[in-house]
Amino acid sequence: MSPIVSELTSLSLVEARDGLKKKSFSAGELATAHLTAIEKARALNAFVLETPERATEMAKASDARIAQGKAGPLEGIPLAIKDMFCTAGIRSTACSHILDNFVPTYESTVTSQLWRDGAVLLGKTNCDEFAMGSTNENSAYGPTLNALDTTRVPGGSSGGSAVAVQADLCLVSLGSDTGGSVRQPADFCGIIGLRPTYGRISRHGLLAYASSFDQIGIF
C-alpha cells in the first residue's frame, strides 16, 4: 500500500474533516485512497458492492463546495453503508438472492441526509441475510472475515460495516441493530459501535428484519 493511501486511510473522521477544511488534501484524494484500500482488501469480503464511479462524482462535487465555502458538516467524508439501506439507483439486496436485482427508486432517510451533508459513498457492505445472524457467515455473497484474524468471525449481522472501519476501508459506516447487530460486531472487531436510543433515527428505507426493534447504528 502506498504511503499516501496509508496516511489518508488511517485518519480519524475529525482529522479528515479538518484536513479537508485546511485543504491539506482534496476530497478526491481521500476517496481515491479509500477506494484503493478497498480494492486491496477484497479478500475480507467487507463490501458486496463497490461504487467507485459514484464516489468519484460525489468527491468532485464536495471539492467544488469546499472551494466555494459551502461545505456541509460531512463534506468529503468517505463512508460505507450496510446493504440493508435503500440507496436510490444503487443495488440494495439485504445480502439475499431474493433481492439480487432490486434497485430502489428512493433513498432511505438516513442516507439522504448523509448525501445532503456532503458525505461520499464508497459502497454497500456485507451482512447476514436480511440481518438475521450474528457472525456474518449467512450472507448470500459469502462470509466477511475479521481483519485482525481471518480465522475468526467479525460478528454480525453488520459484520461488513464493522470490518470496513476496522481495516481502514472507510472513516465511518452505518449498520443496523435489532438485538446487538452493531454492538456485537464492534466488540468483535475492536472498534466503537453506537446504537442510539430507539426512534432517535428514522428507519424509513431500512429493509426490515423486525421493524419494531430495528435501529440504525454507527461504526
mmCIF file with all atom_site columns, C-alpha atoms in Angstrom:
data_model
loop_
_atom_site.group_PDB
_atom_site.id
_atom_site.type_symbol
_atom_site.label_atom_id
_atom_site.label_alt_id
_atom_site.label_comp_id
_atom_site.label_asym_id
_atom_site.label_entity_id
_atom_site.label_seq_id
_atom_site.pdbx_PDB_ins_code
_atom_site.Cartn_x
_atom_site.Cartn_y
_atom_site.Cartn_z
_atom_site.occupancy
_atom_site.B_iso_or_equiv
_atom_site.pdbx_formal_charge
_atom_site.auth_seq_id
_atom_site.auth_comp_id
_atom_site.auth_asym_id
_atom_site.auth_atom_id
_atom_site.pdbx_PDB_model_num
ATOM 1   C CA . MET A 1 1   ? 0.000   0.000   0.000   1.00 0.00 ? 1   MET A CA 1
ATOM 2   C CA . SER A 1 2   ? 1.428   3.382   -0.961  1.00 0.00 ? 2   SER A CA 1
ATOM 3   C CA . PRO A 1 3   ? 2.365   5.827   1.832   1.00 0.00 ? 3   PRO A CA 1
ATOM 4   C CA . ILE A 1 4   ? -0.287  8.353   0.737   1.00 0.00 ? 4   ILE A CA 1
ATOM 5   C CA . VAL A 1 5   ? -3.031  5.690   0.858   1.00 0.00 ? 5   VAL A CA 1
ATOM 6   C CA . SER A 1 6   ? -1.909  4.530   4.300   1.00 0.00 ? 6   SER A CA 1
ATOM 7   C CA . GLU A 1 7   ? -1.652  8.126   5.569   1.00 0.00 ? 7   GLU A CA 1
ATOM 8   C CA . LEU A 1 8   ? -5.117  9.160   4.398   1.00 0.00 ? 8   LEU A CA 1
ATOM 9   C CA . THR A 1 9   ? -6.921  5.944   5.316   1.00 0.00 ? 9   THR A CA 1
ATOM 10  C CA . SER A 1 10  ? -5.550  5.968   8.854   1.00 0.00 ? 10  SER A CA 1
ATOM 11  C CA . LEU A 1 11  ? -7.090  9.356   9.643   1.00 0.00 ? 11  LEU A CA 1
ATOM 12  C CA . SER A 1 12  ? -9.948  9.690   12.077  1.00 0.00 ? 12  SER A CA 1
ATOM 13  C CA . LEU A 1 13  ? -13.143 11.295  10.834  1.00 0.00 ? 13  LEU A CA 1
ATOM 14  C CA . VAL A 1 14  ? -12.298 14.514  12.690  1.00 0.00 ? 14  VAL A CA 1
ATOM 15  C CA . GLU A 1 15  ? -8.745  14.568  11.293  1.00 0.00 ? 15  GLU A CA 1
ATOM 16  C CA . ALA A 1 16  ? -10.090 14.044  7.771   1.00 0.00 ? 16  ALA A CA 1
ATOM 17  C CA . ARG A 1 17  ? -12.689 16.781  8.208   1.00 0.00 ? 17  ARG A CA 1
ATOM 18  C CA . ASP A 1 18  ? -10.071 19.236  9.485   1.00 0.00 ? 18  ASP A CA 1
ATOM 19  C CA . GLY A 1 19  ? -7.618  18.294  6.727   1.00 0.00 ? 19  GLY A CA 1
ATOM 20  C CA . LEU A 1 20  ? -10.245 18.942  4.073   1.00 0.00 ? 20  LEU A CA 1
ATOM 21  C CA . LYS A 1 21  ? -11.043 22.328  5.614   1.00 0.00 ? 21  LYS A CA 1
ATOM 22  C CA . LYS A 1 22  ? -7.344  23.256  5.599   1.00 0.00 ? 22  LYS A CA 1
ATOM 23  C CA . LYS A 1 23  ? -7.018  21.909  2.035   1.00 0.00 ? 23  LYS A CA 1
ATOM 24  C CA . SER A 1 24  ? -4.189  19.605  3.153   1.00 0.00 ? 24  SER A CA 1
ATOM 25  C CA . PHE A 1 25  ? -5.691  17.137  0.678   1.00 0.00 ? 25  PHE A CA 1
ATOM 26  C CA . SER A 1 26  ? -8.784  17.023  -1.500  1.00 0.00 ? 26  SER A CA 1
ATOM 27  C CA . ALA A 1 27  ? -11.974 15.008  -1.144  1.00 0.00 ? 27  ALA A CA 1
ATOM 28  C CA . GLY A 1 28  ? -10.993 13.344  -4.413  1.00 0.00 ? 28  GLY A CA 1
ATOM 29  C CA . GLU A 1 29  ? -7.658  12.225  -2.976  1.00 0.00 ? 29  GLU A CA 1
ATOM 30  C CA . LEU A 1 30  ? -9.334  10.996  0.205   1.00 0.00 ? 30  LEU A CA 1
ATOM 31  C CA . ALA A 1 31  ? -11.912 8.989   -1.750  1.00 0.00 ? 31  ALA A CA 1
ATOM 32  C CA . THR A 1 32  ? -9.282  7.530   -4.090  1.00 0.00 ? 32  THR A CA 1
ATOM 33  C CA . ALA A 1 33  ? -7.141  6.418   -1.145  1.00 0.00 ? 33  ALA A CA 1
ATOM 34  C CA . HIS A 1 34  ? -10.060 4.536   0.376   1.00 0.00 ? 34  HIS A CA 1
ATOM 35  C CA . LEU A 1 35  ? -11.158 3.031   -2.937  1.00 0.00 ? 35  LEU A CA 1
ATOM 36  C CA . THR A 1 36  ? -7.601  1.739   -3.402  1.00 0.00 ? 36  THR A CA 1
ATOM 37  C CA . ALA A 1 37  ? -7.629  0.275   0.113   1.00 0.00 ? 37  ALA A CA 1
ATOM 38  C CA . ILE A 1 38  ? -10.970 -1.451  -0.589  1.00 0.00 ? 38  ILE A CA 1
ATOM 39  C CA . GLU A 1 39  ? -9.588  -2.956  -3.794  1.00 0.00 ? 39  GLU A CA 1
ATOM 40  C CA . LYS A 1 40  ? -6.543  -4.323  -1.959  1.00 0.00 ? 40  LYS A CA 1
ATOM 41  C CA . ALA A 1 41  ? -8.675  -5.797  0.836   1.00 0.00 ? 41  ALA A CA 1
ATOM 42  C CA . ARG A 1 42  ? -11.303 -7.598  -1.238  1.00 0.00 ? 42  ARG A CA 1
ATOM 43  C CA . ALA A 1 43  ? -10.310 -10.921 0.343   1.00 0.00 ? 43  ALA A CA 1
ATOM 44  C CA . LEU A 1 44  ? -12.027 -9.713  3.532   1.00 0.00 ? 44  LEU A CA 1
ATOM 45  C CA . ASN A 1 45  ? -15.336 -9.543  1.617   1.00 0.00 ? 45  ASN A CA 1
ATOM 46  C CA . ALA A 1 46  ? -16.433 -6.488  3.611   1.00 0.00 ? 46  ALA A CA 1
ATOM 47  C CA . PHE A 1 47  ? -18.166 -4.950  0.585   1.00 0.00 ? 47  PHE A CA 1
ATOM 48  C CA . VAL A 1 48  ? -20.794 -6.603  -1.597  1.00 0.00 ? 48  VAL A CA 1
ATOM 49  C CA . LEU A 1 49  ? -20.962 -3.608  -3.929  1.00 0.00 ? 49  LEU A CA 1
ATOM 50  C CA . GLU A 1 50  ? -18.253 -1.022  -4.568  1.00 0.00 ? 50  GLU A CA 1
ATOM 51  C CA . THR A 1 51  ? -19.324 2.318   -6.028  1.00 0.00 ? 51  THR A CA 1
ATOM 52  C CA . PRO A 1 52  ? -16.107 3.959   -7.302  1.00 0.00 ? 52  PRO A CA 1
ATOM 53  C CA . GLU A 1 53  ? -17.816 6.000   -10.026 1.00 0.00 ? 53  GLU A CA 1
ATOM 54  C CA . ARG A 1 54  ? -20.368 7.391   -7.581  1.00 0.00 ? 54  ARG A CA 1
ATOM 55  C CA . ALA A 1 55  ? -17.641 8.083   -5.010  1.00 0.00 ? 55  ALA A CA 1
ATOM 56  C CA . THR A 1 56  ? -15.556 9.958   -7.566  1.00 0.00 ? 56  THR A CA 1
ATOM 57  C CA . GLU A 1 57  ? -18.528 12.084  -8.632  1.00 0.00 ? 57  GLU A CA 1
ATOM 58  C CA . MET A 1 58  ? -19.528 12.861  -5.066  1.00 0.00 ? 58  MET A CA 1
ATOM 59  C CA . ALA A 1 59  ? -15.960 13.730  -4.069  1.00 0.00 ? 59  ALA A CA 1
ATOM 60  C CA . LYS A 1 60  ? -15.632 16.072  -7.046  1.00 0.00 ? 60  LYS A CA 1
ATOM 61  C CA . ALA A 1 61  ? -18.836 17.838  -6.010  1.00 0.00 ? 61  ALA A CA 1
ATOM 62  C CA . SER A 1 62  ? -17.520 18.060  -2.430  1.00 0.00 ? 62  SER A CA 1
ATOM 63  C CA . ASP A 1 63  ? -14.294 19.687  -3.603  1.00 0.00 ? 63  ASP A CA 1
ATOM 64  C CA . ALA A 1 64  ? -16.324 22.243  -5.537  1.00 0.00 ? 64  ALA A CA 1
ATOM 65  C CA . ARG A 1 65  ? -18.442 23.087  -2.477  1.00 0.00 ? 65  ARG A CA 1
ATOM 66  C CA . ILE A 1 66  ? -15.357 23.331  -0.271  1.00 0.00 ? 66  ILE A CA 1
ATOM 67  C CA . ALA A 1 67  ? -13.770 25.737  -2.782  1.00 0.00 ? 67  ALA A CA 1
ATOM 68  C CA . GLN A 1 68  ? -16.938 27.847  -2.749  1.00 0.00 ? 68  GLN A CA 1
ATOM 69  C CA . GLY A 1 69  ? -17.088 27.934  1.059   1.00 0.00 ? 69  GLY A CA 1
ATOM 70  C CA . LYS A 1 70  ? -20.317 25.925  1.066   1.00 0.00 ? 70  LYS A CA 1
ATOM 71  C CA . ALA A 1 71  ? -19.091 22.725  2.734   1.00 0.00 ? 71  ALA A CA 1
ATOM 72  C CA . GLY A 1 72  ? -21.579 20.629  4.678   1.00 0.00 ? 72  GLY A CA 1
ATOM 73  C CA . PRO A 1 73  ? -20.782 19.099  8.097   1.00 0.00 ? 73  PRO A CA 1
ATOM 74  C CA . LEU A 1 74  ? -19.688 15.798  6.491   1.00 0.00 ? 74  LEU A CA 1
ATOM 75  C CA . GLU A 1 75  ? -18.274 17.272  3.289   1.00 0.00 ? 75  GLU A CA 1
ATOM 76  C CA . GLY A 1 76  ? -15.961 14.845  1.513   1.00 0.00 ? 76  GLY A CA 1
ATOM 77  C CA . ILE A 1 77  ? -16.077 12.175  4.242   1.00 0.00 ? 77  ILE A CA 1
ATOM 78  C CA . PRO A 1 78  ? -15.953 8.692   2.645   1.00 0.00 ? 78  PRO A CA 1
ATOM 79  C CA . LEU A 1 79  ? -18.234 6.150   4.255   1.00 0.00 ? 79  LEU A CA 1
ATOM 80  C CA . ALA A 1 80  ? -19.807 2.737   3.770   1.00 0.00 ? 80  ALA A CA 1
ATOM 81  C CA . ILE A 1 81  ? -23.448 1.709   4.070   1.00 0.00 ? 81  ILE A CA 1
ATOM 82  C CA . LYS A 1 82  ? -24.752 -1.680  5.191   1.00 0.00 ? 82  LYS A CA 1
ATOM 83  C CA . ASP A 1 83  ? -26.638 -3.374  2.356   1.00 0.00 ? 83  ASP A CA 1
ATOM 84  C CA . MET A 1 84  ? -29.852 -3.129  4.394   1.00 0.00 ? 84  MET A CA 1
ATOM 85  C CA . PHE A 1 85  ? -30.353 0.527   3.405   1.00 0.00 ? 85  PHE A CA 1
ATOM 86  C CA . CYS A 1 86  ? -32.199 1.586   0.266   1.00 0.00 ? 86  CYS A CA 1
ATOM 87  C CA . THR A 1 87  ? -29.995 3.761   -1.918  1.00 0.00 ? 87  THR A CA 1
ATOM 88  C CA . ALA A 1 88  ? -31.677 5.284   -4.972  1.00 0.00 ? 88  ALA A CA 1
ATOM 89  C CA . GLY A 1 89  ? -30.297 3.905   -8.225  1.00 0.00 ? 89  GLY A CA 1
ATOM 90  C CA . ILE A 1 90  ? -27.866 1.608   -6.400  1.00 0.00 ? 90  ILE A CA 1
ATOM 91  C CA . ARG A 1 91  ? -28.497 -2.097  -5.856  1.00 0.00 ? 91  ARG A CA 1
ATOM 92  C CA . SER A 1 92  ? -29.750 -2.873  -2.343  1.00 0.00 ? 92  SER A CA 1
ATOM 93  C CA . THR A 1 93  ? -30.109 -6.587  -1.611  1.00 0.00 ? 93  THR A CA 1
ATOM 94  C CA . ALA A 1 94  ? -30.014 -7.177  2.174   1.00 0.00 ? 94  ALA A CA 1
ATOM 95  C CA . CYS A 1 95  ? -27.363 -9.713  1.087   1.00 0.00 ? 95  CYS A CA 1
ATOM 96  C CA . SER A 1 96  ? -30.076 -12.049 -0.168  1.00 0.00 ? 96  SER A CA 1
ATOM 97  C CA . HIS A 1 97  ? -30.525 -13.517 -3.662  1.00 0.00 ? 97  HIS A CA 1
ATOM 98  C CA . ILE A 1 98  ? -34.217 -12.736 -3.229  1.00 0.00 ? 98  ILE A CA 1
ATOM 99  C CA . LEU A 1 99  ? -33.313 -9.087  -3.894  1.00 0.00 ? 99  LEU A CA 1
ATOM 100 C CA . ASP A 1 100 ? -30.489 -9.705  -6.376  1.00 0.00 ? 100 ASP A CA 1
ATOM 101 C CA . ASN A 1 101 ? -31.894 -7.234  -8.889  1.00 0.00 ? 101 ASN A CA 1
ATOM 102 C CA . PHE A 1 102 ? -33.558 -4.749  -6.546  1.00 0.00 ? 102 PHE A CA 1
ATOM 103 C CA . VAL A 1 103 ? -32.515 -1.179  -7.344  1.00 0.00 ? 103 VAL A CA 1
ATOM 104 C CA . PRO A 1 104 ? -34.547 1.241   -5.191  1.00 0.00 ? 104 PRO A CA 1
ATOM 105 C CA . THR A 1 105 ? -36.119 4.307   -6.739  1.00 0.00 ? 105 THR A CA 1
ATOM 106 C CA . TYR A 1 106 ? -35.939 6.140   -3.410  1.00 0.00 ? 106 TYR A CA 1
ATOM 107 C CA . GLU A 1 107 ? -33.350 6.927   -0.747  1.00 0.00 ? 107 GLU A CA 1
ATOM 108 C CA . SER A 1 108 ? -33.543 5.981   2.910   1.00 0.00 ? 108 SER A CA 1
ATOM 109 C CA . THR A 1 109 ? -33.955 8.978   5.197   1.00 0.00 ? 109 THR A CA 1
ATOM 110 C CA . VAL A 1 110 ? -30.571 8.454   6.822   1.00 0.00 ? 110 VAL A CA 1
ATOM 111 C CA . THR A 1 111 ? -28.601 8.156   3.583   1.00 0.00 ? 111 THR A CA 1
ATOM 112 C CA . SER A 1 112 ? -30.429 11.118  2.034   1.00 0.00 ? 112 SER A CA 1
ATOM 113 C CA . GLN A 1 113 ? -29.295 13.228  4.990   1.00 0.00 ? 113 GLN A CA 1
ATOM 114 C CA . LEU A 1 114 ? -25.728 11.978  4.648   1.00 0.00 ? 114 LEU A CA 1
ATOM 115 C CA . TRP A 1 115 ? -25.607 12.990  0.985   1.00 0.00 ? 115 TRP A CA 1
ATOM 116 C CA . ARG A 1 116 ? -27.238 16.319  1.876   1.00 0.00 ? 116 ARG A CA 1
ATOM 117 C CA . ASP A 1 117 ? -24.398 16.943  4.337   1.00 0.00 ? 117 ASP A CA 1
ATOM 118 C CA . GLY A 1 118 ? -21.680 16.094  1.789   1.00 0.00 ? 118 GLY A CA 1
ATOM 119 C CA . ALA A 1 119 ? -20.705 12.508  2.637   1.00 0.00 ? 119 ALA A CA 1
ATOM 120 C CA . VAL A 1 120 ? -19.207 10.296  -0.090  1.00 0.00 ? 120 VAL A CA 1
ATOM 121 C CA . LEU A 1 121 ? -20.479 6.743   -0.723  1.00 0.00 ? 121 LEU A CA 1
ATOM 122 C CA . LEU A 1 122 ? -17.771 4.103   -1.170  1.00 0.00 ? 122 LEU A CA 1
ATOM 123 C CA . GLY A 1 123 ? -20.131 1.129   -1.413  1.00 0.00 ? 123 GLY A CA 1
ATOM 124 C CA . LYS A 1 124 ? -22.541 -1.258  0.307   1.00 0.00 ? 124 LYS A CA 1
ATOM 125 C CA . THR A 1 125 ? -21.261 -3.613  2.987   1.00 0.00 ? 125 THR A CA 1
ATOM 126 C CA . ASN A 1 126 ? -21.817 -7.295  3.635   1.00 0.00 ? 126 ASN A CA 1
ATOM 127 C CA . CYS A 1 127 ? -24.179 -8.596  6.317   1.00 0.00 ? 127 CYS A CA 1
ATOM 128 C CA . ASP A 1 128 ? -26.073 -11.687 7.364   1.00 0.00 ? 128 ASP A CA 1
ATOM 129 C CA . GLU A 1 129 ? -29.018 -12.194 5.006   1.00 0.00 ? 129 GLU A CA 1
ATOM 130 C CA . PHE A 1 130 ? -31.829 -9.807  5.973   1.00 0.00 ? 130 PHE A CA 1
ATOM 131 C CA . ALA A 1 131 ? -29.696 -9.050  9.069   1.00 0.00 ? 131 ALA A CA 1
ATOM 132 C CA . MET A 1 132 ? -30.590 -12.450 10.550  1.00 0.00 ? 132 MET A CA 1
ATOM 133 C CA . GLY A 1 133 ? -27.374 -13.669 12.129  1.00 0.00 ? 133 GLY A CA 1
ATOM 134 C CA . SER A 1 134 ? -24.549 -12.819 14.481  1.00 0.00 ? 134 SER A CA 1
ATOM 135 C CA . THR A 1 135 ? -21.433 -13.971 12.624  1.00 0.00 ? 135 THR A CA 1
ATOM 136 C CA . ASN A 1 136 ? -21.763 -12.575 9.068   1.00 0.00 ? 136 ASN A CA 1
ATOM 137 C CA . GLU A 1 137 ? -21.450 -16.133 7.766   1.00 0.00 ? 137 GLU A CA 1
ATOM 138 C CA . ASN A 1 138 ? -25.039 -16.165 6.487   1.00 0.00 ? 138 ASN A CA 1
ATOM 139 C CA . SER A 1 139 ? -24.717 -13.715 3.597   1.00 0.00 ? 139 SER A CA 1
ATOM 140 C CA . ALA A 1 140 ? -25.688 -14.856 0.108   1.00 0.00 ? 140 ALA A CA 1
ATOM 141 C CA . TYR A 1 141 ? -22.388 -13.298 -1.011  1.00 0.00 ? 141 TYR A CA 1
ATOM 142 C CA . GLY A 1 142 ? -20.163 -15.244 1.356   1.00 0.00 ? 142 GLY A CA 1
ATOM 143 C CA . PRO A 1 143 ? -18.762 -14.515 4.812   1.00 0.00 ? 143 PRO A CA 1
ATOM 144 C CA . THR A 1 144 ? -16.877 -11.407 5.867   1.00 0.00 ? 144 THR A CA 1
ATOM 145 C CA . LEU A 1 145 ? -13.525 -12.096 7.526   1.00 0.00 ? 145 LEU A CA 1
ATOM 146 C CA . ASN A 1 146 ? -12.205 -10.414 10.649  1.00 0.00 ? 146 ASN A CA 1
ATOM 147 C CA . ALA A 1 147 ? -9.265  -8.259  9.536   1.00 0.00 ? 147 ALA A CA 1
ATOM 148 C CA . LEU A 1 148 ? -7.315  -8.887  12.748  1.00 0.00 ? 148 LEU A CA 1
ATOM 149 C CA . ASP A 1 149 ? -7.606  -12.676 12.456  1.00 0.00 ? 149 ASP A CA 1
ATOM 150 C CA . THR A 1 150 ? -9.228  -14.091 9.328   1.00 0.00 ? 150 THR A CA 1
ATOM 151 C CA . THR A 1 151 ? -9.851  -17.418 11.079  1.00 0.00 ? 151 THR A CA 1
ATOM 152 C CA . ARG A 1 152 ? -12.348 -15.652 13.357  1.00 0.00 ? 152 ARG A CA 1
ATOM 153 C CA . VAL A 1 153 ? -15.753 -14.170 12.600  1.00 0.00 ? 153 VAL A CA 1
ATOM 154 C CA . PRO A 1 154 ? -16.289 -10.396 12.741  1.00 0.00 ? 154 PRO A CA 1
ATOM 155 C CA . GLY A 1 155 ? -19.664 -10.712 14.419  1.00 0.00 ? 155 GLY A CA 1
ATOM 156 C CA . GLY A 1 156 ? -22.929 -9.717  12.857  1.00 0.00 ? 156 GLY A CA 1
ATOM 157 C CA . SER A 1 157 ? -25.205 -9.012  11.384  1.00 0.00 ? 157 SER A CA 1
ATOM 158 C CA . SER A 1 158 ? -23.358 -5.786  10.492  1.00 0.00 ? 158 SER A CA 1
ATOM 159 C CA . GLY A 1 159 ? -20.010 -7.539  10.104  1.00 0.00 ? 159 GLY A CA 1
ATOM 160 C CA . GLY A 1 160 ? -19.112 -5.915  6.792   1.00 0.00 ? 160 GLY A CA 1
ATOM 161 C CA . SER A 1 161 ? -19.642 -2.417  8.161   1.00 0.00 ? 161 SER A CA 1
ATOM 162 C CA . ALA A 1 162 ? -17.548 -3.235  11.226  1.00 0.00 ? 162 ALA A CA 1
ATOM 163 C CA . VAL A 1 163 ? -14.667 -4.687  9.200   1.00 0.00 ? 163 VAL A CA 1
ATOM 164 C CA . ALA A 1 164 ? -14.748 -1.746  6.782   1.00 0.00 ? 164 ALA A CA 1
ATOM 165 C CA . VAL A 1 165 ? -13.924 0.559   9.702   1.00 0.00 ? 165 VAL A CA 1
ATOM 166 C CA . GLN A 1 166 ? -11.611 -1.931  11.410  1.00 0.00 ? 166 GLN A CA 1
ATOM 167 C CA . ALA A 1 167 ? -9.484  -2.339  8.250   1.00 0.00 ? 167 ALA A CA 1
ATOM 168 C CA . ASP A 1 168 ? -9.399  1.422   7.450   1.00 0.00 ? 168 ASP A CA 1
ATOM 169 C CA . LEU A 1 169 ? -11.505 0.964   4.323   1.00 0.00 ? 169 LEU A CA 1
ATOM 170 C CA . CYS A 1 170 ? -13.730 3.901   5.316   1.00 0.00 ? 170 CYS A CA 1
ATOM 171 C CA . LEU A 1 171 ? -13.838 6.539   8.024   1.00 0.00 ? 171 LEU A CA 1
ATOM 172 C CA . VAL A 1 172 ? -17.285 5.629   9.308   1.00 0.00 ? 172 VAL A CA 1
ATOM 173 C CA . SER A 1 173 ? -20.007 3.165   8.390   1.00 0.00 ? 173 SER A CA 1
ATOM 174 C CA . LEU A 1 174 ? -23.680 2.548   9.044   1.00 0.00 ? 174 LEU A CA 1
ATOM 175 C CA . GLY A 1 175 ? -25.164 -0.654  10.363  1.00 0.00 ? 175 GLY A CA 1
ATOM 176 C CA . SER A 1 176 ? -28.473 -1.749  11.822  1.00 0.00 ? 176 SER A CA 1
ATOM 177 C CA . ASP A 1 177 ? -29.089 -3.275  15.241  1.00 0.00 ? 177 ASP A CA 1
ATOM 178 C CA . THR A 1 178 ? -32.096 -5.374  16.240  1.00 0.00 ? 178 THR A CA 1
ATOM 179 C CA . GLY A 1 179 ? -30.635 -7.475  19.040  1.00 0.00 ? 179 GLY A CA 1
ATOM 180 C CA . GLY A 1 180 ? -26.987 -6.476  19.028  1.00 0.00 ? 180 GLY A CA 1
ATOM 181 C CA . SER A 1 181 ? -26.057 -6.322  15.334  1.00 0.00 ? 181 SER A CA 1
ATOM 182 C CA . VAL A 1 182 ? -23.987 -3.139  15.721  1.00 0.00 ? 182 VAL A CA 1
ATOM 183 C CA . ARG A 1 183 ? -22.706 -3.538  19.261  1.00 0.00 ? 183 ARG A CA 1
ATOM 184 C CA . GLN A 1 184 ? -21.559 -7.149  18.960  1.00 0.00 ? 184 GLN A CA 1
ATOM 185 C CA . PRO A 1 185 ? -19.508 -6.835  15.722  1.00 0.00 ? 185 PRO A CA 1
ATOM 186 C CA . ALA A 1 186 ? -17.983 -3.596  17.037  1.00 0.00 ? 186 ALA A CA 1
ATOM 187 C CA . ASP A 1 187 ? -16.785 -5.566  20.055  1.00 0.00 ? 187 ASP A CA 1
ATOM 188 C CA . PHE A 1 188 ? -15.533 -8.486  17.947  1.00 0.00 ? 188 PHE A CA 1
ATOM 189 C CA . CYS A 1 189 ? -13.594 -6.080  15.704  1.00 0.00 ? 189 CYS A CA 1
ATOM 190 C CA . GLY A 1 190 ? -12.187 -3.865  18.447  1.00 0.00 ? 190 GLY A CA 1
ATOM 191 C CA . ILE A 1 191 ? -13.889 -0.667  17.285  1.00 0.00 ? 191 ILE A CA 1
ATOM 192 C CA . ILE A 1 192 ? -16.645 1.607   18.569  1.00 0.00 ? 192 ILE A CA 1
ATOM 193 C CA . GLY A 1 193 ? -20.262 0.887   17.673  1.00 0.00 ? 193 GLY A CA 1
ATOM 194 C CA . LEU A 1 194 ? -23.158 3.077   18.745  1.00 0.00 ? 194 LEU A CA 1
ATOM 195 C CA . ARG A 1 195 ? -26.801 2.045   18.843  1.00 0.00 ? 195 ARG A CA 1
ATOM 196 C CA . PRO A 1 196 ? -28.734 5.263   19.504  1.00 0.00 ? 196 PRO A CA 1
ATOM 197 C CA . THR A 1 197 ? -31.922 5.412   21.535  1.00 0.00 ? 197 THR A CA 1
ATOM 198 C CA . TYR A 1 198 ? -34.785 3.626   19.771  1.00 0.00 ? 198 TYR A CA 1
ATOM 199 C CA . GLY A 1 199 ? -36.652 6.024   17.494  1.00 0.00 ? 199 GLY A CA 1
ATOM 200 C CA . ARG A 1 200 ? -33.912 8.660   17.584  1.00 0.00 ? 200 ARG A CA 1
ATOM 201 C CA . ILE A 1 201 ? -33.037 7.949   13.936  1.00 0.00 ? 201 ILE A CA 1
ATOM 202 C CA . SER A 1 202 ? -35.633 7.373   11.216  1.00 0.00 ? 202 SER A CA 1
ATOM 203 C CA . ARG A 1 203 ? -35.880 3.777   9.920   1.00 0.00 ? 203 ARG A CA 1
ATOM 204 C CA . HIS A 1 204 ? -37.517 4.843   6.648   1.00 0.00 ? 204 HIS A CA 1
ATOM 205 C CA . GLY A 1 205 ? -35.781 2.983   3.826   1.00 0.00 ? 205 GLY A CA 1
ATOM 206 C CA . LEU A 1 206 ? -34.151 0.405   6.092   1.00 0.00 ? 206 LEU A CA 1
ATOM 207 C CA . LEU A 1 207 ? -35.023 -3.095  4.845   1.00 0.00 ? 207 LEU A CA 1
ATOM 208 C CA . ALA A 1 208 ? -36.704 -4.696  7.834   1.00 0.00 ? 208 ALA A CA 1
ATOM 209 C CA . TYR A 1 209 ? -35.621 -7.638  9.922   1.00 0.00 ? 209 TYR A CA 1
ATOM 210 C CA . ALA A 1 210 ? -38.064 -6.841  12.741  1.00 0.00 ? 210 ALA A CA 1
ATOM 211 C CA . SER A 1 211 ? -39.123 -3.287  12.113  1.00 0.00 ? 211 SER A CA 1
ATOM 212 C CA . SER A 1 212 ? -40.460 -2.630  15.599  1.00 0.00 ? 212 SER A CA 1
ATOM 213 C CA . PHE A 1 213 ? -36.985 -3.403  17.027  1.00 0.00 ? 213 PHE A CA 1
ATOM 214 C CA . ASP A 1 214 ? -34.581 -2.349  14.234  1.00 0.00 ? 214 ASP A CA 1
ATOM 215 C CA . GLN A 1 215 ? -32.407 0.672   14.957  1.00 0.00 ? 215 GLN A CA 1
ATOM 216 C CA . ILE A 1 216 ? -29.767 2.326   12.806  1.00 0.00 ? 216 ILE A CA 1
ATOM 217 C CA . GLY A 1 217 ? -26.277 2.434   14.328  1.00 0.00 ? 217 GLY A CA 1
ATOM 218 C CA . ILE A 1 218 ? -22.849 3.850   13.592  1.00 0.00 ? 218 ILE A CA 1
ATOM 219 C CA . PHE A 1 219 ? -19.332 2.375   13.498  1.00 0.00 ? 219 PHE A CA 1
#
